[in-house]
PDB file of C-alpha atoms and ligand atoms in Angstrom:
ATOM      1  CA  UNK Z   1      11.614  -7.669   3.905  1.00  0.00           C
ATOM      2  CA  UNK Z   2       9.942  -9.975   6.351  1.00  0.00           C
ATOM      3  CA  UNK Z   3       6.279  -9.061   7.844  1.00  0.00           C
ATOM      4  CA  UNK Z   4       4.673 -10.225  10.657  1.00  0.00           C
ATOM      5  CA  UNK Z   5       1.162  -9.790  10.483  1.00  0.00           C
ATOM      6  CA  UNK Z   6      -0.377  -9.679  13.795  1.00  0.00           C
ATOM      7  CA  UNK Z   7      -4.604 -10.555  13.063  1.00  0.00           C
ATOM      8  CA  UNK Z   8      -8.114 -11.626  14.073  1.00  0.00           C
ATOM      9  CA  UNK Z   9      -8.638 -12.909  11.082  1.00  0.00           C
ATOM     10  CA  UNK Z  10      -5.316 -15.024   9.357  1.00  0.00           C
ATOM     11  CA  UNK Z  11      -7.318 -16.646   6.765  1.00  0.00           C
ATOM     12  CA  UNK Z  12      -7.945 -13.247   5.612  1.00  0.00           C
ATOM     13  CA  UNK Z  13      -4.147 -12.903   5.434  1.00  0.00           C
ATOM     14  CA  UNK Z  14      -3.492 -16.092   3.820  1.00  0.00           C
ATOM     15  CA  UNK Z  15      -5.720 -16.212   0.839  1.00  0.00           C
ATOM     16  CA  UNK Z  16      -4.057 -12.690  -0.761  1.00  0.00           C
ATOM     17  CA  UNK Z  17      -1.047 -13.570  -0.085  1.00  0.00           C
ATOM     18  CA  UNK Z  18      -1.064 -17.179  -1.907  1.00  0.00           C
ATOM     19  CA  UNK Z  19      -1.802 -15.102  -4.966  1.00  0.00           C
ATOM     20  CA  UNK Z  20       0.139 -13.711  -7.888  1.00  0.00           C
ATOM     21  CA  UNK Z  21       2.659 -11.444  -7.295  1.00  0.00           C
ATOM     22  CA  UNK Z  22       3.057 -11.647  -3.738  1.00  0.00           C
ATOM     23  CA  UNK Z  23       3.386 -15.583  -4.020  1.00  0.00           C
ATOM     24  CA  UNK Z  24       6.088 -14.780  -6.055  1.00  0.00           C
ATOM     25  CA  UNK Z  25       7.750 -12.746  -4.167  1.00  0.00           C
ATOM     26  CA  UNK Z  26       7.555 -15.318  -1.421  1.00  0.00           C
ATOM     27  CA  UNK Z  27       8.855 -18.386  -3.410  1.00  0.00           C
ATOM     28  CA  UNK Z  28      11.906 -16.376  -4.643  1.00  0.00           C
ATOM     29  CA  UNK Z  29      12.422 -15.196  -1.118  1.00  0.00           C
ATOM     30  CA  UNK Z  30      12.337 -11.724  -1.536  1.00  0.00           C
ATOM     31  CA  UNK Z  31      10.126 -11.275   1.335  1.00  0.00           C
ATOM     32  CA  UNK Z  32       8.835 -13.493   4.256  1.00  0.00           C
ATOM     33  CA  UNK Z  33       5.127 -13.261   5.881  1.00  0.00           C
ATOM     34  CA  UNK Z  34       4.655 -14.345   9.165  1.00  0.00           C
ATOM     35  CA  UNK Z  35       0.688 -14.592  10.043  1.00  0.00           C
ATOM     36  CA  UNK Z  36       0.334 -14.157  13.911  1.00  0.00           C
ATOM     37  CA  UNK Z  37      -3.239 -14.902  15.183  1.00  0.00           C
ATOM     38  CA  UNK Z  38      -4.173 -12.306  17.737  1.00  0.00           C
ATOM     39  CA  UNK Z  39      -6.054 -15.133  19.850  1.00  0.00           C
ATOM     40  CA  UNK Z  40      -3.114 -17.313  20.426  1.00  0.00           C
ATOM     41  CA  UNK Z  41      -1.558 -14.210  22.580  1.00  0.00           C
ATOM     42  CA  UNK Z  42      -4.709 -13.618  25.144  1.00  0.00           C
ATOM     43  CA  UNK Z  43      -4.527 -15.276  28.385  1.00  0.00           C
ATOM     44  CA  UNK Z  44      -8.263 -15.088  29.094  1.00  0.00           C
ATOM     45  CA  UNK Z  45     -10.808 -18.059  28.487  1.00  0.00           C
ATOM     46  CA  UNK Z  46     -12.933 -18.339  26.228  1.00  0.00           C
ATOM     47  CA  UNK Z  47      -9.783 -16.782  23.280  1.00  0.00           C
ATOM     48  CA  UNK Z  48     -11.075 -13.403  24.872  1.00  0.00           C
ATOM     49  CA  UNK Z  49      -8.984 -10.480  23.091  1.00  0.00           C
ATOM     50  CA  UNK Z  50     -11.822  -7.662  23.256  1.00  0.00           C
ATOM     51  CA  UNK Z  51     -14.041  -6.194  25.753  1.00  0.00           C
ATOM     52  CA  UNK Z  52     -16.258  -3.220  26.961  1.00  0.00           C
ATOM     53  CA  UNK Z  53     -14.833   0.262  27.138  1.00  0.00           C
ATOM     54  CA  UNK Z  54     -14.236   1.792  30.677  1.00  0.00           C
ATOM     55  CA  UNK Z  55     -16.758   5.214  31.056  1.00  0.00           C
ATOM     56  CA  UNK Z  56     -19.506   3.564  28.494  1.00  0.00           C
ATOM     57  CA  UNK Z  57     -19.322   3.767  24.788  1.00  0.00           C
ATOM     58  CA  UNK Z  58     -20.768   1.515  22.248  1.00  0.00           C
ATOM     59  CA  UNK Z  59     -18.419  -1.374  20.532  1.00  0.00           C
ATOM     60  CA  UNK Z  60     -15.881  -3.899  21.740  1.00  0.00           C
ATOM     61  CA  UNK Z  61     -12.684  -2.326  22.532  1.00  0.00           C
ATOM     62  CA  UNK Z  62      -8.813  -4.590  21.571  1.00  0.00           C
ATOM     63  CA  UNK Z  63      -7.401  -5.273  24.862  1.00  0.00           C
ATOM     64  CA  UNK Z  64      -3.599  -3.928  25.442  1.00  0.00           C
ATOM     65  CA  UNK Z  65      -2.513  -7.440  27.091  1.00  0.00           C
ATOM     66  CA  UNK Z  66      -2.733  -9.776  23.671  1.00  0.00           C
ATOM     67  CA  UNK Z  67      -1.499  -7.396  21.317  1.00  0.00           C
ATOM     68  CA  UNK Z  68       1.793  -6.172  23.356  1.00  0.00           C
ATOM     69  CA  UNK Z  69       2.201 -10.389  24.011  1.00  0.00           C
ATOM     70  CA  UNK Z  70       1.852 -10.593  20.224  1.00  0.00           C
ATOM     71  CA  UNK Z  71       4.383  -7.771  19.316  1.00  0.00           C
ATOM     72  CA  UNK Z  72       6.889  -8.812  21.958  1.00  0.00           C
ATOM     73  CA  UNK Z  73       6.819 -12.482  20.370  1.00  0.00           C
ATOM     74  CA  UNK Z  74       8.206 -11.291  17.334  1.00  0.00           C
ATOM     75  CA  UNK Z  75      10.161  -8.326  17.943  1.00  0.00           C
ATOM     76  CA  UNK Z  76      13.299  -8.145  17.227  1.00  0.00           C
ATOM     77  CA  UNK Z  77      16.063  -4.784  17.230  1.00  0.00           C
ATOM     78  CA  UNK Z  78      15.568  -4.129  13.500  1.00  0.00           C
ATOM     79  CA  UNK Z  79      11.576  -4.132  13.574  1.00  0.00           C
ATOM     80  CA  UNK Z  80       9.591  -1.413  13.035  1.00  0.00           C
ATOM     81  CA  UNK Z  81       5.920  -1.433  14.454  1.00  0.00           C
ATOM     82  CA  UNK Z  82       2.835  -0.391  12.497  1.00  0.00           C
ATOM     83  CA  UNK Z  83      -0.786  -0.256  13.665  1.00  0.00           C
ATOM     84  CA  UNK Z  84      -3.574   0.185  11.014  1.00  0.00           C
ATOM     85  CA  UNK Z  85      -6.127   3.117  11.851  1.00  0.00           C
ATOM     86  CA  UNK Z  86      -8.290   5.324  10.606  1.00  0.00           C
ATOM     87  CA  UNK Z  87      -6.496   7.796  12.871  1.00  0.00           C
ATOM     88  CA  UNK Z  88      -2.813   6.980  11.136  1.00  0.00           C
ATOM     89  CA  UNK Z  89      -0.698   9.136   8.403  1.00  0.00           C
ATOM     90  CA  UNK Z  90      -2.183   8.424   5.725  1.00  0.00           C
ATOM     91  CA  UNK Z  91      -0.358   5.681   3.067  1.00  0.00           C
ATOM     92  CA  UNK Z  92       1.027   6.990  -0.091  1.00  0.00           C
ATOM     93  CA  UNK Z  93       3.671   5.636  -3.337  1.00  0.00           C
ATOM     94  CA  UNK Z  94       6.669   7.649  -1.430  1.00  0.00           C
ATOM     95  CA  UNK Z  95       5.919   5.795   2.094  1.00  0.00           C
ATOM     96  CA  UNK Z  96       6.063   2.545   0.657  1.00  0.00           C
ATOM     97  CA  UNK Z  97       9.271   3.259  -1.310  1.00  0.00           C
ATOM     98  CA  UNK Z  98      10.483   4.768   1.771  1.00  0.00           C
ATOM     99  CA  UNK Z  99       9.591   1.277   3.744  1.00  0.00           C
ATOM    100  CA  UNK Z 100      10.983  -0.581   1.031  1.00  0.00           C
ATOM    101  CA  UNK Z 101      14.284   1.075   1.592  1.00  0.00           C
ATOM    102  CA  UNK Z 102      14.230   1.304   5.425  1.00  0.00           C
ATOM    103  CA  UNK Z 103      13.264  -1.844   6.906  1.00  0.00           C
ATOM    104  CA  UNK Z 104      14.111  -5.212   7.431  1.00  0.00           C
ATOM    105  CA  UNK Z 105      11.475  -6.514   9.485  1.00  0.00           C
ATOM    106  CA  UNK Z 106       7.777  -4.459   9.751  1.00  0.00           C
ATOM    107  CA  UNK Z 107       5.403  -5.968  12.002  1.00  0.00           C
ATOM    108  CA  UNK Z 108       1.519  -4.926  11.296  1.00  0.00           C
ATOM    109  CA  UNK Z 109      -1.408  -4.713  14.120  1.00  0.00           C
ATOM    110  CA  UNK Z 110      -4.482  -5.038  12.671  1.00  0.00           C
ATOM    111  CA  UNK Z 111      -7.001  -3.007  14.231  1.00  0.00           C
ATOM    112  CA  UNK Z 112     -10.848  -4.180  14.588  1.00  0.00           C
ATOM    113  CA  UNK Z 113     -13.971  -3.236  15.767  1.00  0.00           C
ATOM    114  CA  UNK Z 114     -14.655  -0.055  18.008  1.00  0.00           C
ATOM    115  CA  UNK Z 115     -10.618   0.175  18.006  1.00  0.00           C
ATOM    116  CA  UNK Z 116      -7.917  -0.737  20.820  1.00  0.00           C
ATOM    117  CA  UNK Z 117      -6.981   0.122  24.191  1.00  0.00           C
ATOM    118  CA  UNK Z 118      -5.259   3.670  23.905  1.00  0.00           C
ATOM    119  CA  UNK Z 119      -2.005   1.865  25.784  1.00  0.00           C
ATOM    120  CA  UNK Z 120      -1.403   0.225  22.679  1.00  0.00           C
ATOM    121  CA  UNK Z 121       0.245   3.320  20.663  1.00  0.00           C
ATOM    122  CA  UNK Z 122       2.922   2.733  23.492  1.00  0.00           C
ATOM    123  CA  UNK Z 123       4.187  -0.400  21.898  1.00  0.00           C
ATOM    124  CA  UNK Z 124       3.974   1.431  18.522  1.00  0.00           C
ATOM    125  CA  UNK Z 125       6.063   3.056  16.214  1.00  0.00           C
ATOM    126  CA  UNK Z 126       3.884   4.533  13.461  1.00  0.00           C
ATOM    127  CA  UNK Z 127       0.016   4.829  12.891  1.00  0.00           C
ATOM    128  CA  UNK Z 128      -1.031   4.666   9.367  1.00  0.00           C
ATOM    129  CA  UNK Z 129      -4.408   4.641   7.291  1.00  0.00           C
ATOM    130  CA  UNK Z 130      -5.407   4.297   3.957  1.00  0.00           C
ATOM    131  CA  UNK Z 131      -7.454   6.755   3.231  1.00  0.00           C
ATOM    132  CA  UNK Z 132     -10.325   8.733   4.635  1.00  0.00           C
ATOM    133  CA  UNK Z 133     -12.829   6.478   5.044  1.00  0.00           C
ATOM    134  CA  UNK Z 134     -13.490   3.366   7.881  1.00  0.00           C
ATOM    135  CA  UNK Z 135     -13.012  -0.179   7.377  1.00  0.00           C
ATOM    136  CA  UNK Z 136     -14.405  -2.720   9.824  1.00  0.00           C
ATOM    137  CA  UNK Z 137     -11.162  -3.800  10.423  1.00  0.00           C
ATOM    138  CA  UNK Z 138      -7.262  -3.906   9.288  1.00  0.00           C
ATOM    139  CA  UNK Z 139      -6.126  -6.511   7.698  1.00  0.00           C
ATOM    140  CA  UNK Z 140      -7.465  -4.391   3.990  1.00  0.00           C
ATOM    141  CA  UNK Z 141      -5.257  -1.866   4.900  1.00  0.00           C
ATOM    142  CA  UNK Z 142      -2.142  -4.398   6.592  1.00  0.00           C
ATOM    143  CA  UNK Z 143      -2.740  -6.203   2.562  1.00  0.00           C
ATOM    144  CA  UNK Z 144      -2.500  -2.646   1.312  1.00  0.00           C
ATOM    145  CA  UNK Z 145       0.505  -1.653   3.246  1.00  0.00           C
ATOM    146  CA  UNK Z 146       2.539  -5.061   2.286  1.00  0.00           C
ATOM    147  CA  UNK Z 147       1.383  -5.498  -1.691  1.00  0.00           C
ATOM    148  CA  UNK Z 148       2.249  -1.913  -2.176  1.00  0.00           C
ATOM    149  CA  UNK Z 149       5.870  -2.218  -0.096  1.00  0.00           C
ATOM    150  CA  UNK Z 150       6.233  -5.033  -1.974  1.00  0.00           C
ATOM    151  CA  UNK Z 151       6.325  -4.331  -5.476  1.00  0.00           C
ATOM    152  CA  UNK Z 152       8.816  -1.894  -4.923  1.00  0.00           C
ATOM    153  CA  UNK Z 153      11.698  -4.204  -3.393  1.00  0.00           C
ATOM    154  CA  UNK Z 154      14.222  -4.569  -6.212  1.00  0.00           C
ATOM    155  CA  UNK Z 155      13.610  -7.919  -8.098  1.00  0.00           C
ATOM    156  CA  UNK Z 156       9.898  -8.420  -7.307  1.00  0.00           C
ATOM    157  CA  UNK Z 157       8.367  -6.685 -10.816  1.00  0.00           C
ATOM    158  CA  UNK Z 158      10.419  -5.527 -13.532  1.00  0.00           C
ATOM    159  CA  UNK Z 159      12.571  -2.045 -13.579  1.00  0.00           C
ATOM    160  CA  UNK Z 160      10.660  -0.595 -16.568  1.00  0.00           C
ATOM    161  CA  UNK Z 161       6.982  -1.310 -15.566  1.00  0.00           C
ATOM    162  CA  UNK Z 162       8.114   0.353 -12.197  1.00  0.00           C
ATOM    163  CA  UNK Z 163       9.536   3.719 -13.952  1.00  0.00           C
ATOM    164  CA  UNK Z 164       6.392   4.599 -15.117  1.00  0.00           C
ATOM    165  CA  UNK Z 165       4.184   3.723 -12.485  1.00  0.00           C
ATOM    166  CA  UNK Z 166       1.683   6.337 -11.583  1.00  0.00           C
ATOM    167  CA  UNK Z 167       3.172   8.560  -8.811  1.00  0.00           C
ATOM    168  CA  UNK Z 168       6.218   8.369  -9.916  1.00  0.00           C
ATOM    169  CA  UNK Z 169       7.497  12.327 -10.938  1.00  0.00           C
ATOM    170  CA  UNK Z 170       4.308  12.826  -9.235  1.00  0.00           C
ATOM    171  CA  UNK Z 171       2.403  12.431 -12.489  1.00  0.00           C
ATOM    172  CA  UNK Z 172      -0.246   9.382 -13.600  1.00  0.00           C
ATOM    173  CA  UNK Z 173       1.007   6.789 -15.570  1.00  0.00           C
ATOM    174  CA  UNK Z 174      -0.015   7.226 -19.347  1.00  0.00           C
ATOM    175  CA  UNK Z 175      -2.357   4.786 -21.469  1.00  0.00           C
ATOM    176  CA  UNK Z 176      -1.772   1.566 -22.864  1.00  0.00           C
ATOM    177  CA  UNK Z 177      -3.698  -0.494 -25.494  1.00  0.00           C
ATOM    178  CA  UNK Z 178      -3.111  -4.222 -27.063  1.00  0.00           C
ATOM    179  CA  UNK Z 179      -5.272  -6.299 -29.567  1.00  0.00           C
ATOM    180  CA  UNK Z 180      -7.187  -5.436 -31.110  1.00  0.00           C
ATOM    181  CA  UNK Z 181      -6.419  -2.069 -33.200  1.00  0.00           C
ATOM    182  CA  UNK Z 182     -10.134  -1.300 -33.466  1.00  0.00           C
ATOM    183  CA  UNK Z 183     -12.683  -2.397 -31.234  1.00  0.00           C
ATOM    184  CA  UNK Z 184     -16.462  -1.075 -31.893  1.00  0.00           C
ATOM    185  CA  UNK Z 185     -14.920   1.825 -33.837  1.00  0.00           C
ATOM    186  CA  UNK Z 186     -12.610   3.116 -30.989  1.00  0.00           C
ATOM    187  CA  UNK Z 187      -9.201   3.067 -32.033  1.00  0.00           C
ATOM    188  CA  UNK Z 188      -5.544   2.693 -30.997  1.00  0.00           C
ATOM    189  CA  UNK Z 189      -3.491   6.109 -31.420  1.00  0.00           C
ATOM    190  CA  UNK Z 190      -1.788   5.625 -34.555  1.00  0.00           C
ATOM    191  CA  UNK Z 191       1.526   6.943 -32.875  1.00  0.00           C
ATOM    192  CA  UNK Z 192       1.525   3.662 -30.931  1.00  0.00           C
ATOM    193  CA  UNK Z 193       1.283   1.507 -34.026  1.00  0.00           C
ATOM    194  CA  UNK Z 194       4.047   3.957 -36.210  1.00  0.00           C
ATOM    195  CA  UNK Z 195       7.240   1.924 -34.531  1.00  0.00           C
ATOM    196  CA  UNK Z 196       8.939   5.360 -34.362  1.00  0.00           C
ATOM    197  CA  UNK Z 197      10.092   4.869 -30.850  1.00  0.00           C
ATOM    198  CA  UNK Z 198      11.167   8.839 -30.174  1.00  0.00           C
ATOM    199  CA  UNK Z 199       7.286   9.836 -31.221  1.00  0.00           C
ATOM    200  CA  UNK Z 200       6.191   6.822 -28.767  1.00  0.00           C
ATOM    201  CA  UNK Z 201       8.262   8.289 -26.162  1.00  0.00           C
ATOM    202  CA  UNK Z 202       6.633  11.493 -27.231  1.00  0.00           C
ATOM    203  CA  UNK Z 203       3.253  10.868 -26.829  1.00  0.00           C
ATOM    204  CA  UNK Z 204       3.621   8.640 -23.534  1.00  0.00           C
ATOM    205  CA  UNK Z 205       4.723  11.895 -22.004  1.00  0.00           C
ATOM    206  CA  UNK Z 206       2.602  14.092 -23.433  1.00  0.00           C
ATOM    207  CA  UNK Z 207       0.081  11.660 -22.203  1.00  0.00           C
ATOM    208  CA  UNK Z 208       1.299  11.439 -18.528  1.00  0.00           C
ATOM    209  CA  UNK Z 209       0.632  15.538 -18.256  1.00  0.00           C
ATOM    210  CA  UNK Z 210      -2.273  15.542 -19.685  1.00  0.00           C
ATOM    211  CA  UNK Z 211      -3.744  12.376 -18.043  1.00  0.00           C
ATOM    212  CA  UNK Z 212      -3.076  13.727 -14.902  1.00  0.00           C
ATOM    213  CA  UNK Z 213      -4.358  17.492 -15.342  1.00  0.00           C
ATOM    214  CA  UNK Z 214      -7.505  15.839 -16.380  1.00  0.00           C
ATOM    215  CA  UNK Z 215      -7.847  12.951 -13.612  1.00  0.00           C
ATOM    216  CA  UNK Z 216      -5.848  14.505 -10.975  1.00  0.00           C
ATOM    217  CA  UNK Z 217      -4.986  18.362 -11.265  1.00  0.00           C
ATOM    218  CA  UNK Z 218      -4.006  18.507  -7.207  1.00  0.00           C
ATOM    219  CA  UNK Z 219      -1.078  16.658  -8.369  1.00  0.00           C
ATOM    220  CA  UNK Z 220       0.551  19.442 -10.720  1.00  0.00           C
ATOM    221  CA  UNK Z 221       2.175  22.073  -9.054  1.00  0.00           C
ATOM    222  CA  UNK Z 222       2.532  24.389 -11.994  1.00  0.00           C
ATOM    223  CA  UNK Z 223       5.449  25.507 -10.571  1.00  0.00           C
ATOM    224  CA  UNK Z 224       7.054  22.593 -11.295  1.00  0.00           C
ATOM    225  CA  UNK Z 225       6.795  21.810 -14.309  1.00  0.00           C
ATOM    226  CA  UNK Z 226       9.357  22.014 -17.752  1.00  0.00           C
ATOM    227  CA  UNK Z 227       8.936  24.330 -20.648  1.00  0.00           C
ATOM    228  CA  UNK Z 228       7.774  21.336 -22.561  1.00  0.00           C
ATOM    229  CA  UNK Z 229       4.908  20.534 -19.863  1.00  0.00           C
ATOM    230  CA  UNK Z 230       3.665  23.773 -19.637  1.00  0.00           C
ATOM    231  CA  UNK Z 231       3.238  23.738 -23.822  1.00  0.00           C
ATOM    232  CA  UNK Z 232       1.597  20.420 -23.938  1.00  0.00           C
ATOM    233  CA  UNK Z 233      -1.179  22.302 -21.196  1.00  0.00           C
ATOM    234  CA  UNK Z 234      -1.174  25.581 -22.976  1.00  0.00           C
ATOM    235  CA  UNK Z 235       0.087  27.493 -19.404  1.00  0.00           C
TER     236      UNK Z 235
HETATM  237 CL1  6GU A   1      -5.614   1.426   8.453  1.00  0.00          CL
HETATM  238  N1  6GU A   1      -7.964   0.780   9.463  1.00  0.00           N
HETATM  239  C1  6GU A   1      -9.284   0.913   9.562  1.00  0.00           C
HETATM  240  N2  6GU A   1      -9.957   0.167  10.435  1.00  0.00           N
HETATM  241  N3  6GU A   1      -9.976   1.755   8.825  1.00  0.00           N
HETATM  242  C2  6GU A   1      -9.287   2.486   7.959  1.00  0.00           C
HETATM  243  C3  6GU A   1      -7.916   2.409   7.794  1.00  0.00           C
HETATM  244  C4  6GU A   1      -7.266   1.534   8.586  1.00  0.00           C
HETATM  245  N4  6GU A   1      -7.519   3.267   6.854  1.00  0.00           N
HETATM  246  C5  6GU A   1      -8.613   3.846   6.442  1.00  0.00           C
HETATM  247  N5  6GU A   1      -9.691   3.397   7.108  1.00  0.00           N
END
């Protein structure tokens, strides 16, 4: 997967994705990153890229002229175009396993301050936000959108840690311990410590239900769930 990030702010960019995992990723060439500073594509003095909003309104306003220059200097057949905003579908474990899948080449507008000329969502694909809340700008939810893409490319963390992940089977993952066995009195299930790997299994399982019927019950749909699931919740 190759990303072209398309910014105000590439420093921004830069620092996250020099660390860990996502370096990684990068040095074994599993993905590519591409940092594309928004200012380098406006033809104005002065690096002008914003500007009032036609009919009054408070806040700066993204001009269409740098951001389509921006896109079209990177596009290629196989991209796919992606503009973080508040106003998107909102991201979620299945889109980024989806993206994983799908594309070769996803290029990322971040958004900033008041928003962006309307014109924009012509050059667009797909509008997507991270949650219900605002952010000042997009390149949060552009390192959102790539870290969580990324980890689920083949070869960039291992199978197993993946299989379990939270989301997956639409249930939380369950909960882990190391050293020590006893800290202030609290103490490591026993289960965990027996090395009777089909009770392990057991109770990771169990766990995952009942982990997620505490912590996130609008995840169950009761419905769906085995004989054994509905006796570990008493339904
Ligand atoms: Cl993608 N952008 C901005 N600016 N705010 C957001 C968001 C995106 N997702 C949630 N809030």
């Amino acid at each position: 997967m190759k990303y072209s990030i398309i910014t105000l702010f590439p420093k921004t960019i830069q620092a996250y994705i020099e660390e860990s995992i996502i370096k990684k990723a990068l040095e074994r060439n599993l993905i590519a990153v591409e940092i594309i500073d928004l200012r380098d594509y406006t033809t104005l003095a002065h690096n002008q890229v914003d500007d009032y909003q036609f009919g009054g309104g408070k806040g700066m306003v993204l001009m269409v002229e740098p951001i389509v220059r921006a896109i079209e200097a990177v596009k290629t057949k196989n991209s796919w175009v992606v503009l973080t905003t508040p106003q998107g579908q909102t991201w979620q474990q299945t889109l980024a396993k989806q993206f994983a899948k799908q594309y070769e080449h996803l290029i990322i507008i971040c958004g900033h301050y008041e928003g962006f000329d309307e014109r924009v969502l012509e050059y667009v694909d797909q509008e997507v936000s991270i949650g219900d809340y605002v952010l000042t700008g997009g390149e949060i939810a552009a390192l959102v959108i790539v870290d969580s893409i990324t980890r689920s490319i083949p070869h960039v963390i291992k199978e197993e840690s993946f299989a379990q992940d939270s989301f997956e089977n639409n249930l939380l993952d369950y909960p882990v311990y190391t050293k020590p066995v006893e800290f202030r009195g609290s103490k490591v299930p026993d289960v965990l410590l027996s090395g009777h790997h089909a009770n392990i299994q057991k109770f990771k399982d169990e766990q995952q239900v009942i982990n997620t019927w505490k912590k996130r019950p609008d995840l169950i749909d009761e419905k769906q769930l085995n004989q054994y699931q509905k006796e570990i919740l008493n339904k």
